[in-house]
XYZ file of C-alpha atoms in Angstrom:
683
model
C 0.188 -0.194 -0.087
C 1.359 3.349 -0.714
C 2.468 6.039 1.862
C -0.949 8.163 1.642
C -2.929 4.854 2.178
C -1.289 4.173 5.141
C -1.382 7.177 6.739
C -4.859 7.647 6.060
C -5.809 4.246 7.664
C -4.013 5.286 10.584
C -5.887 8.908 10.676
C -8.795 6.997 10.596
C -7.966 4.882 13.181
C -7.283 7.440 15.649
C -9.984 9.522 14.725
C -12.956 6.829 15.461
C -15.249 7.146 17.823
C -16.149 4.211 19.720
C -19.589 4.292 21.488
C -21.164 1.152 20.019
C -20.725 -2.505 18.724
C -20.618 -1.339 15.268
C -17.912 1.373 16.332
C -15.649 -1.250 17.577
C -15.967 -3.402 14.448
C -15.223 -0.694 12.507
C -12.080 0.087 14.551
C -11.277 -3.598 14.250
C -11.500 -3.806 10.460
C -9.500 -0.131 10.247
C -6.586 -1.547 12.537
C -6.426 -4.736 10.972
C -6.181 -3.120 7.569
C -3.055 -0.980 8.723
C -1.555 -4.049 10.608
C -1.616 -5.952 7.019
C -0.352 -3.188 5.323
C 2.659 -2.703 7.897
C 3.524 -6.350 7.042
C 4.825 -5.254 3.910
C 8.938 -4.227 4.480
C 9.184 -1.225 2.909
C 11.074 1.960 4.223
C 9.522 4.666 2.531
C 6.043 3.291 3.752
C 5.605 6.014 6.373
C 5.737 3.746 9.405
C 7.820 5.998 11.454
C 5.361 8.749 11.173
C 2.313 6.354 12.225
C 4.211 4.884 14.849
C 4.516 8.608 16.237
C 0.862 9.155 15.845
C -0.576 5.802 16.824
C 1.622 5.186 20.217
C 0.043 7.661 22.263
C -3.351 6.888 21.163
C -3.183 3.065 21.694
C -1.363 3.925 25.057
C -4.430 5.655 25.955
C -6.681 3.196 25.215
C -4.615 0.146 26.947
C -4.228 2.091 30.367
C -7.464 3.917 30.624
C -9.791 1.876 33.235
C -12.747 2.601 31.686
C -11.672 2.321 27.875
C -9.826 -1.035 29.047
C -12.877 -2.930 30.472
C -15.086 -2.457 27.579
C -12.601 -2.508 24.494
C -13.402 -6.193 22.933
C -10.691 -8.565 22.370
C -10.747 -8.495 18.672
C -10.969 -4.705 18.364
C -7.735 -5.143 20.674
C -5.920 -7.853 19.419
C -5.702 -5.867 15.565
C -4.317 -3.066 17.282
C -1.470 -4.752 19.296
C -1.112 -6.436 15.685
C -0.501 -2.611 14.351
C 2.276 -2.211 17.141
C 3.865 -5.596 16.130
C 4.292 -4.493 12.407
C 5.503 -1.483 13.126
C 8.527 -2.194 15.058
C 9.832 -4.920 13.333
C 13.330 -4.147 12.461
C 12.878 -0.776 12.910
C 14.710 0.875 15.701
C 13.069 4.673 15.100
C 9.927 3.058 15.608
C 10.929 0.938 18.680
C 11.779 4.181 20.253
C 8.583 5.967 19.682
C 6.645 3.059 21.287
C 8.889 2.860 24.259
C 8.849 6.871 24.595
C 4.671 7.322 24.521
C 4.590 4.511 27.264
C 2.958 2.299 24.853
C 5.030 -0.800 26.085
C 4.527 0.007 29.580
C 0.831 -0.127 28.940
C 1.369 -3.654 27.385
C 3.272 -4.846 30.753
C 0.028 -3.233 32.335
C -2.264 -5.251 30.379
C -0.207 -8.601 30.579
C -0.553 -8.290 34.687
C -3.889 -7.675 34.705
C -4.469 -11.297 32.928
C -1.904 -12.330 35.554
C -4.542 -11.240 38.140
C -6.612 -13.950 36.755
C -4.193 -17.307 37.773
C -5.195 -18.234 41.266
C -2.210 -17.926 43.510
C -2.450 -21.992 44.524
C -2.468 -23.027 41.157
C 0.433 -20.839 39.169
C 1.141 -23.817 37.094
C -2.330 -25.103 36.255
C -4.045 -24.416 33.028
C -5.430 -20.997 32.858
C -8.874 -21.215 30.677
C -9.005 -18.374 28.748
C -10.869 -17.977 24.974
C -9.504 -18.143 21.852
C -9.987 -13.898 21.490
C -8.396 -13.515 24.617
C -5.340 -16.002 24.043
C -4.956 -13.877 20.778
C -4.507 -10.956 22.532
C -1.925 -12.228 25.373
C -0.120 -13.932 22.475
C -0.051 -10.299 20.165
C 1.097 -8.471 23.243
C 4.172 -10.460 24.025
C 4.815 -10.399 20.141
C 4.891 -6.677 20.484
C 7.309 -6.987 23.419
C 9.204 -9.433 21.232
C 9.432 -7.373 18.236
C 10.340 -4.260 20.213
C 13.422 -5.637 22.203
C 15.163 -7.772 19.676
C 18.732 -6.227 19.703
C 17.661 -2.600 20.912
C 18.666 -1.958 24.598
C 16.781 0.890 25.757
C 13.632 -1.100 25.151
C 15.058 -4.359 26.873
C 16.317 -1.873 29.693
C 12.643 -0.364 30.154
C 10.809 -3.845 30.102
C 12.867 -5.616 32.616
C 12.494 -2.080 34.967
C 8.888 -2.704 34.503
C 8.966 -6.406 35.419
C 7.992 -7.372 31.918
C 9.587 -10.970 31.822
C 7.933 -11.786 35.036
C 4.705 -10.962 33.913
C 5.426 -13.022 30.917
C 6.871 -15.948 32.670
C 4.037 -16.315 34.942
C 1.403 -16.015 32.250
C 3.370 -18.968 30.142
C 3.286 -20.890 33.089
C -0.595 -20.910 33.443
C -1.581 -20.378 29.977
C 0.745 -23.398 28.741
C 2.239 -25.507 31.044
C 4.775 -27.836 29.119
C 3.877 -31.400 29.250
C 0.719 -30.806 30.332
C -1.442 -31.703 27.326
C -0.148 -34.703 27.262
C -1.849 -35.624 30.894
C -4.937 -33.765 30.481
C -6.105 -31.929 27.332
C -7.767 -29.045 29.271
C -11.590 -30.282 29.176
C -12.667 -26.615 29.673
C -11.582 -25.925 26.148
C -14.838 -25.920 23.862
C -14.620 -28.848 21.383
C -14.972 -26.170 18.270
C -11.790 -23.994 19.604
C -9.877 -27.124 20.644
C -7.190 -26.913 17.990
C -6.886 -23.445 17.599
C -6.520 -22.828 21.353
C -3.616 -25.060 21.312
C -2.158 -23.506 18.459
C -2.518 -20.389 20.171
C -1.060 -21.681 23.413
C 1.880 -23.394 22.175
C 2.557 -20.235 19.762
C 2.111 -17.979 22.809
C 4.544 -20.398 24.956
C 6.999 -19.887 21.710
C 7.313 -16.203 21.957
C 7.281 -15.873 25.710
C 10.201 -18.142 25.960
C 11.975 -15.972 23.076
C 10.904 -12.772 24.325
C 12.347 -13.995 27.639
C 15.822 -15.149 26.519
C 16.013 -12.063 24.623
C 15.477 -10.027 28.061
C 17.470 -12.238 30.495
C 20.244 -10.885 29.601
C 19.348 -7.879 31.269
C 16.912 -9.531 34.190
C 19.268 -10.494 36.646
C 17.678 -8.831 39.219
C 14.489 -9.138 37.887
C 13.550 -12.796 38.537
C 13.929 -14.210 41.899
C 12.739 -17.305 43.919
C 9.032 -16.056 43.452
C 9.480 -17.531 39.389
C 11.103 -20.722 40.702
C 7.971 -23.003 40.197
C 7.250 -22.101 36.501
C 11.051 -22.136 36.120
C 11.087 -26.293 37.292
C 7.458 -27.017 35.737
C 8.872 -27.855 32.045
C 11.286 -30.412 33.166
C 8.685 -32.593 34.705
C 7.545 -33.475 31.544
C 10.722 -35.193 30.633
C 10.707 -37.541 33.857
C 9.332 -41.357 32.959
C 6.924 -42.857 32.825
C 6.051 -41.597 29.575
C 2.087 -42.728 29.899
C 0.478 -42.838 26.217
C -1.100 -39.549 25.428
C -4.812 -39.545 25.830
C -7.349 -38.530 22.740
C -7.148 -36.326 20.753
C -3.414 -36.826 21.149
C -3.004 -40.401 20.898
C -1.789 -40.195 17.208
C 0.866 -38.132 15.635
C -0.922 -35.774 14.044
C 0.569 -31.960 13.254
C -1.096 -30.342 16.308
C 0.854 -32.697 18.421
C 4.222 -32.322 16.556
C 3.937 -28.680 17.372
C 3.145 -29.068 21.130
C 6.161 -31.740 21.621
C 8.552 -28.846 19.946
C 7.088 -26.141 22.197
C 7.621 -28.511 25.342
C 11.197 -28.665 24.494
C 11.646 -25.364 23.633
C 10.131 -24.280 26.974
C 12.717 -26.852 28.475
C 15.610 -25.321 27.181
C 14.876 -21.960 28.421
C 13.761 -22.610 31.615
C 17.390 -24.595 32.070
C 19.469 -21.986 30.739
C 17.662 -19.605 33.076
C 17.342 -21.708 35.965
C 21.602 -22.015 35.777
C 21.684 -18.582 35.203
C 19.700 -17.360 38.603
C 21.711 -20.250 40.524
C 25.021 -18.724 39.043
C 24.214 -15.228 39.935
C 21.265 -14.695 42.792
C 22.218 -15.439 46.246
C 18.547 -15.426 47.370
C 17.553 -17.925 44.508
C 20.261 -20.674 46.189
C 19.053 -20.149 49.640
C 15.722 -20.262 48.354
C 15.625 -23.802 46.616
C 17.669 -25.033 49.468
C 15.101 -23.842 52.037
C 12.689 -25.893 49.833
C 14.523 -29.087 49.990
C 12.939 -29.276 53.734
C 10.302 -26.672 53.474
C 7.678 -27.455 50.387
C 5.939 -24.116 51.201
C 8.810 -22.269 50.418
C 7.552 -22.373 46.900
C 4.040 -22.955 47.444
C 4.162 -26.904 47.648
C 6.367 -27.124 44.540
C 9.446 -29.269 45.333
C 11.453 -27.396 43.200
C 14.885 -28.610 44.065
C 13.513 -31.749 44.728
C 12.061 -31.882 40.943
C 15.375 -30.812 39.874
C 17.320 -33.670 41.552
C 14.370 -36.125 40.441
C 14.831 -34.714 36.825
C 18.690 -35.351 36.923
C 18.668 -38.690 38.117
C 15.523 -40.343 36.310
C 14.913 -37.688 33.167
C 15.161 -38.905 29.581
C 14.503 -38.402 25.838
C 11.116 -37.835 25.098
C 9.572 -40.985 23.100
C 7.588 -38.448 20.905
C 10.824 -37.019 19.528
C 10.568 -39.787 16.826
C 7.554 -38.069 15.187
C 9.246 -35.005 14.747
C 11.051 -33.670 11.816
C 14.901 -33.137 11.541
C 17.990 -34.230 13.503
C 16.502 -36.289 16.915
C 20.506 -36.222 17.786
C 20.596 -32.561 18.050
C 17.700 -32.829 20.243
C 19.621 -35.446 22.265
C 22.431 -33.250 22.642
C 20.548 -30.174 23.554
C 18.628 -32.215 26.290
C 22.036 -33.456 27.694
C 23.195 -29.669 27.918
C 19.986 -28.873 29.500
C 20.470 -31.515 32.205
C 24.128 -30.250 32.532
C 22.889 -26.940 33.494
C 20.770 -28.298 36.106
C 23.767 -30.219 37.631
C 25.754 -26.884 37.348
C 22.754 -25.162 39.272
C 22.678 -27.905 41.859
C 26.601 -27.709 42.684
C 25.981 -24.108 42.996
C 23.336 -24.458 45.538
C 25.586 -26.395 47.732
C 28.577 -24.127 47.062
C 26.711 -21.438 48.872
C 28.229 -20.943 52.301
C 25.129 -20.235 53.935
C 23.240 -23.108 52.543
C 25.997 -25.855 54.332
C 23.484 -25.886 57.375
C 20.591 -25.880 55.746
C 21.008 -28.908 53.074
C 22.818 -30.565 55.742
C 20.819 -32.328 58.379
C 21.935 -34.705 61.067
C 18.545 -34.761 62.962
C 17.944 -38.427 61.489
C 20.743 -41.086 62.800
C 19.897 -43.241 59.988
C 20.229 -40.828 57.557
C 23.433 -39.041 58.173
C 23.527 -35.897 56.287
C 19.917 -35.398 55.535
C 17.796 -35.864 52.113
C 20.217 -33.975 49.819
C 23.615 -36.090 50.856
C 21.573 -39.264 51.311
C 20.655 -38.491 47.362
C 24.192 -38.156 46.529
C 25.966 -40.927 48.249
C 23.161 -43.366 46.687
C 24.139 -42.227 43.492
C 28.009 -42.693 43.905
C 27.319 -46.127 45.656
C 24.558 -46.846 42.867
C 27.027 -46.621 39.803
C 30.604 -47.244 41.317
C 30.747 -50.141 38.496
C 31.172 -48.000 35.318
C 30.851 -50.814 32.786
C 27.436 -51.830 33.745
C 26.016 -47.812 34.703
C 26.887 -45.296 32.353
C 25.740 -42.611 34.721
C 28.549 -40.120 34.326
C 26.013 -37.357 35.039
C 25.233 -38.476 38.089
C 28.518 -38.781 39.793
C 29.583 -35.799 38.565
C 26.526 -34.445 39.963
C 26.820 -36.063 43.463
C 30.837 -35.636 43.982
C 30.966 -32.191 42.860
C 27.464 -31.296 45.303
C 29.287 -33.279 48.113
C 32.420 -31.504 47.659
C 31.434 -27.789 47.812
C 29.316 -29.380 51.230
C 32.372 -30.269 52.913
C 34.315 -27.022 51.363
C 33.864 -24.938 54.319
C 35.501 -27.603 56.727
C 33.011 -29.775 58.126
C 31.300 -33.017 58.129
C 33.900 -34.719 56.382
C 34.447 -37.479 59.049
C 30.584 -38.374 58.545
C 31.216 -39.539 55.449
C 34.359 -41.471 55.764
C 32.349 -43.404 58.975
C 29.884 -45.635 59.309
C 26.928 -45.698 58.047
C 28.100 -44.234 55.234
C 31.830 -45.188 54.601
C 32.463 -43.707 51.264
C 35.864 -44.143 50.814
C 36.044 -47.628 49.386
C 33.436 -46.511 46.686
C 35.362 -43.407 45.629
C 38.388 -45.648 45.292
C 36.388 -47.627 42.870
C 35.736 -44.985 40.782
C 39.795 -44.114 40.377
C 40.491 -45.954 37.359
C 42.272 -45.424 34.042
C 39.296 -45.548 32.173
C 36.998 -43.408 34.051
C 35.932 -40.392 32.302
C 37.953 -36.982 33.422
C 34.851 -35.402 34.285
C 34.146 -38.277 36.846
C 37.796 -37.935 37.776
C 37.410 -34.300 38.565
C 34.524 -35.007 41.104
C 35.917 -37.816 42.746
C 39.498 -36.308 43.493
C 37.912 -33.006 44.243
C 35.865 -34.702 47.235
C 38.848 -36.398 48.179
C 40.852 -33.638 48.168
C 37.947 -32.018 50.888
C 37.869 -35.215 52.722
C 41.691 -35.415 53.611
C 41.727 -32.146 54.803
C 40.440 -33.550 58.175
C 43.283 -35.516 60.070
C 40.532 -38.449 61.197
C 39.607 -39.062 57.799
C 42.991 -40.052 56.642
C 43.312 -43.129 58.023
C 40.003 -44.505 56.429
C 41.111 -42.942 52.962
C 44.650 -44.872 53.398
C 42.540 -48.514 54.450
C 40.752 -47.563 51.038
C 44.171 -47.666 49.306
C 43.042 -44.174 47.788
C 46.535 -43.333 47.067
C 47.434 -46.263 45.233
C 44.384 -46.115 43.221
C 45.127 -42.431 42.806
C 48.389 -43.096 40.958
C 46.899 -46.147 39.080
C 44.053 -43.996 37.274
C 46.892 -42.001 35.259
C 45.931 -38.918 36.633
C 49.665 -37.966 36.815
C 50.350 -39.082 33.532
C 50.832 -36.908 30.180
C 47.648 -38.046 28.843
C 45.622 -36.105 31.831
C 47.965 -33.159 31.351
C 45.396 -31.324 29.205
C 43.376 -31.299 32.994
C 46.133 -29.943 35.153
C 43.639 -28.199 37.527
C 42.536 -31.638 38.049
C 45.951 -32.676 38.394
C 46.642 -30.133 41.024
C 44.117 -31.335 43.010
C 45.069 -34.887 43.348
C 48.766 -33.697 44.539
C 46.857 -31.764 47.043
C 44.930 -35.337 47.582
C 48.390 -36.937 48.203
C 49.970 -33.667 50.057
C 47.194 -34.267 52.758
C 46.959 -37.870 53.186
C 50.691 -38.075 53.538
C 50.906 -35.783 56.270
C 51.389 -37.507 59.597
C 50.576 -40.772 58.129
C 53.257 -43.362 57.344
C 51.121 -45.755 55.606
C 49.943 -43.534 52.886
C 53.312 -42.007 52.337
C 54.515 -45.817 51.793
C 52.096 -46.382 49.001
C 52.875 -42.953 47.321
C 56.912 -43.693 47.713
C 57.249 -47.492 47.458
C 56.605 -49.152 43.886
C 54.549 -52.199 44.007
C 55.940 -55.767 43.870
C 57.424 -56.317 40.669
C 57.039 -52.738 39.358
C 60.105 -50.351 38.993
C 60.229 -46.993 41.091
C 59.230 -45.121 37.797
C 55.829 -46.365 38.834
C 55.147 -44.870 42.249
C 53.390 -41.854 42.735
C 56.153 -39.974 44.059
C 58.125 -40.313 40.715
C 54.929 -39.698 38.715
C 54.382 -36.431 40.247
C 58.072 -35.414 39.827
C 57.774 -36.016 36.098
C 54.693 -33.836 36.169
C 56.184 -31.065 37.879
C 59.536 -31.228 35.629
C 57.109 -31.183 32.502
C 54.413 -28.746 33.619
C 54.535 -25.008 32.739
C 52.213 -24.192 35.008
C 52.636 -22.286 38.351
C 50.188 -24.203 40.277
C 51.136 -27.380 39.447
C 55.042 -26.887 40.268
C 54.042 -25.082 43.296
C 51.224 -27.818 44.671
C 53.882 -30.421 43.491
C 56.867 -29.342 45.442
C 54.921 -28.863 48.788
C 54.683 -32.743 48.461
C 58.385 -32.836 49.824
C 57.932 -31.901 52.897
C 55.992 -35.108 53.967
C 58.690 -37.592 53.037
C 62.635 -37.969 52.812
C 63.169 -38.589 48.931
C 64.556 -37.341 46.569
C 65.841 -34.158 48.411
C 67.328 -32.761 45.819
C 63.982 -31.743 43.590
C 63.668 -28.774 45.849
C 66.626 -27.390 45.593
C 66.051 -27.749 41.365
C 62.927 -25.829 41.755
C 64.519 -22.988 43.925
C 67.496 -23.123 41.464
C 65.472 -23.209 38.107
C 62.546 -20.765 38.958
C 64.383 -17.214 39.146
C 61.629 -15.550 37.628
C 58.854 -17.255 39.842
C 59.320 -16.248 43.007
C 56.450 -18.284 44.730
C 57.875 -21.570 43.071
C 61.191 -20.405 44.590
C 59.720 -20.097 48.004
C 57.970 -23.450 47.895
C 61.231 -24.998 47.342
C 62.992 -22.886 49.792
C 60.154 -23.902 52.727
C 60.166 -27.580 51.520
C 64.368 -27.541 52.146
C 64.074 -25.965 55.648
C 61.806 -28.809 56.152
C 63.728 -31.561 55.067
C 66.958 -29.831 56.729
C 65.455 -30.065 60.084
C 66.362 -34.106 59.792
C 69.299 -33.832 57.711
C 70.874 -30.950 57.071
C 74.034 -32.556 55.401
C 71.546 -33.390 52.408
C 70.114 -30.080 51.988
C 73.787 -28.640 51.972
C 74.582 -31.046 49.091
C 71.289 -30.242 47.434
C 71.981 -26.353 47.335
C 75.804 -26.226 46.346
C 75.981 -29.198 43.795
C 75.745 -28.065 40.250
C 72.469 -28.424 38.822
C 71.940 -31.069 36.202
C 71.867 -29.368 32.643
C 68.121 -28.992 31.516
C 67.465 -28.946 27.892
C 65.970 -25.374 27.354
C 67.772 -23.891 29.895
C 68.959 -20.473 29.594
C 72.964 -20.029 29.785
C 72.792 -17.395 32.257
C 70.308 -19.949 34.752
C 72.354 -20.107 37.887
C 74.757 -23.162 38.528
C 73.814 -24.046 41.711
C 70.852 -23.257 44.098
C 72.736 -21.409 46.397
C 73.524 -18.631 43.597
C 69.999 -18.147 43.350
C 70.025 -17.734 47.291
C 72.743 -15.219 46.848
C 70.687 -13.659 44.019
C 67.797 -13.080 46.493
C 69.700 -11.347 49.293
C 71.945 -9.262 46.916
C 69.174 -7.395 45.432
C 65.707 -6.208 46.228
C 63.503 -6.939 43.352
C 59.786 -5.511 43.295
C 58.401 -8.495 42.345
C 60.405 -10.624 44.909
C 58.265 -10.741 47.996
C 60.249 -9.845 51.507
C 58.787 -13.117 52.944
C 60.872 -15.069 50.368
C 64.111 -13.201 51.327
C 63.593 -13.699 55.127
C 62.800 -17.449 54.310
C 66.157 -17.556 52.658
C 67.993 -16.113 55.540
C 65.887 -19.191 57.858
C 66.527 -21.562 55.353
C 70.703 -20.631 55.251
C 70.491 -20.373 59.313
C 69.039 -23.845 59.912
C 71.751 -25.290 57.385
C 74.532 -23.860 59.243
C 73.017 -24.306 62.747
C 75.906 -25.597 65.308
C 75.842 -29.419 64.811
C 73.797 -29.588 61.929
C 75.930 -31.250 59.668
C 78.614 -34.369 60.157
C 82.336 -33.079 60.736
C 83.581 -33.933 57.479
C 81.246 -31.485 56.177
C 82.506 -28.563 57.780
C 84.885 -27.118 55.459
C 81.922 -27.242 52.899
C 79.707 -25.161 55.266
C 82.592 -22.881 56.061
C 82.860 -21.936 52.301
C 79.030 -21.755 52.037
C 79.239 -19.187 55.318
C 82.212 -17.431 53.986
C 79.968 -16.611 50.519
C 76.590 -15.515 52.265
C 77.574 -13.978 55.576
C 78.023 -10.546 54.065
C 74.909 -10.656 52.506
C 73.185 -11.880 55.497
C 75.135 -8.985 57.762
C 73.958 -6.552 55.616
C 70.572 -7.505 55.767
C 70.475 -7.782 59.732
C 72.432 -4.561 60.015
C 69.277 -2.797 58.184
C 67.919 0.237 60.163
C 64.166 -0.441 59.780
C 63.064 -3.189 61.411
C 61.633 -5.925 59.092
C 60.861 -9.526 58.592
C 63.970 -9.985 56.690
C 65.905 -8.250 59.530
C 64.950 -10.336 61.709
C 65.049 -13.643 59.757
C 68.828 -12.592 59.022
C 69.820 -11.418 62.828
C 68.497 -15.050 63.800
C 70.451 -16.887 60.651
C 73.985 -15.140 62.570
C 72.815 -16.455 65.797
C 72.474 -19.830 64.605
C 75.736 -19.526 62.893
C 77.668 -18.511 65.980
C-alpha cells in the first residue's frame, strides 16, 4: 500500500469514536487493514510517522480503566498487531513506542491477565477463550519485536518487570507437557485445535522474549518465579504415558506441542542455571525448599530438579518430529548439565551448608540431599554396567562443595556411609575425566580433616589415585584436576606413614618409575603451570627422597618467586632431619636441563645469594626472609657432620656478608629479623 494509504488508515483509526458495537467493529477492521499493510517491508512506507501518531493513542486506549474494560478482544488484538508490525527491524519506531508509554501499557495489560491466575495454582491451566489468547500472544509479540537487539527497550521492560509477567502467564497458559496428561476439558470442542495452537505459539514467543530480555534481567527474576521455571522439566521424567485423545496419534498439532515443550525446557533450564550462578536469594530459597515445600507454595523445586537429573530422559515422541533427533538429544544433555551446575552452585553457597546438611536422623546422616548424593555414588561405581557419569559428577561436586567449608568430612568416611571404598572404585584409568574431577575434588576436601586420612588410606586411595593415570602425560590437559590430585596426596601423607609408603614405594614387581612420587616429580618437571609446580613441590615436606628436587626448583625458578619460596620452605623442613643432604642439594651444580637459559645459575645457592643481594619489586620480602631462615637452619651448630664442615665454612664465607647487610638494616622488618636469627644460629 502507498504511503498516503497507510497514513489515511492511521488517521482513521485515531479519529474513530467507539460508542457502539458497530464502532468497535469498524475500529477492528481499520486496525486489521493497517496491520496487514505494515507487514510489507518498505522503508518509505511512512511507518515512522504512523508510529508517532498511533503510539500515544494506543497507550491511552490500553491504560484508561474505563476504555480497557469495554475494549473488545478482537479490536484490541488488531490494534496490538499494528504495534507488533510497526517495530519489526525498526529501531526508530521502537523508540517511539517506548517514549509514548505504549510498551509500559502492554506490561500493565499482561499483569491484568496474571491477576486471573489463582495463587495456589500457578502452574495449572488458565482457562482463556481464543479471543483472549490472541490478545495475550500478540501483546507478547509486540514486546518481542520491540526488544530484539534494542537495549533501551530491554532496559525499560526489565524495569517494568515484563519478563516476570510473561513467565507467570506462560506457566499458566501453557504448562509444558500438561497437554499429554490432561487436554484441558474446559476448552470448547470447536476451539480445541485453535486454542492449543495459540497456547503453544504463545509459549514459543514468550520464551523467546524471556530469552531476549534475560541478559538484562539478573535482578528481575527471583525465588517466586522458581515453580514456573521447574515445571517444564517434569514433562521429561518417565513414565511417559500414552497421550489421551485427541493426542494419541502423530498429528501436526501434537508435533507442534512436543516442539513447544522442548523449547520451554531449554529456555527454563538456561534461566535456572543463570539464576543459581548469579542470585544468592535463589540459591538460598532452593535450599530451604528442600526441607520446607511451603517455600514455593508446595512445589518441590530442588527435589524436582534432582528427580529430573536422576530419571529425566529423551521424550519418546521426538521420533515423530522432523529434523535431527541426535541434535535434540544433545540439547537435552546440555540442559541436564545446566541443572547439575545449578545444584552444585546451591551446595557451594556457604549459607546453605547448615540448611542442606541435616543430622537430625541418625539413620540418614546428612539429610535427604546428602543421602541422594551418596546413593548415586554407591549405585554407580560399576562403570561398565552403569553409564551414569552425570549422576557421579553431580554427586561428587555437590558433596565436595558441602565439605568445602571444613565440616562433616568425618561423617562421610565413617559408618554407616563409609564412602572411601566407593570413591576408590571410581579411580580407574578408563574413568571419564569429568568424573575424576569430581571424585578427586571430593577426596581433597575429605583429606583436609586428619581423622579421615586413616580410612582413606585403608581404602588404598593413594594407590588408586596413582593407578588412574591422573599424573600421566595423557591427563595433562586437565591440569587443575592434577593439582587437586597432588593436593590429595599431600594431605593424606601428612602424618600418615602408610599413605607415605603407598606414594613412595613401588608395588611388587614394578620399578620406581611407577610410584606416585616419581609420577608427580615428572609432572612437575614437564609442566609450565605455576600451580602444578607449586603444589607438586609441597609434597616433598612429607617424605625423605629424592631431596634434590626442591633445590632444583629454587635454582631454576628465579623468574617465579612463588616457586622459589615453595622450594625454600621444603628445603627448610627437610633440613630439620638432615642438614647434610640439604647442604649437598644447594651447593651441587644443577644437572643440565634442555631449554634452560645459558645465564641460569649453576647452583641453588647462587639463587639464594641473588635473592639476598638485590631487592626486586616482584620478590616479596617473605621469600628473602625464608632464604635467611633456610641458611640459618643448614648452618646451625651441629647441623652437619664433621667431614662436611669445610664445605659449610665455604658457604658461610660466601653468604655471610649478604646476611650481615640484611641484619644491619636500620628499619625493622621480617628480613632483618630472619637475618639476625641466621647469624645467631651460625654462632
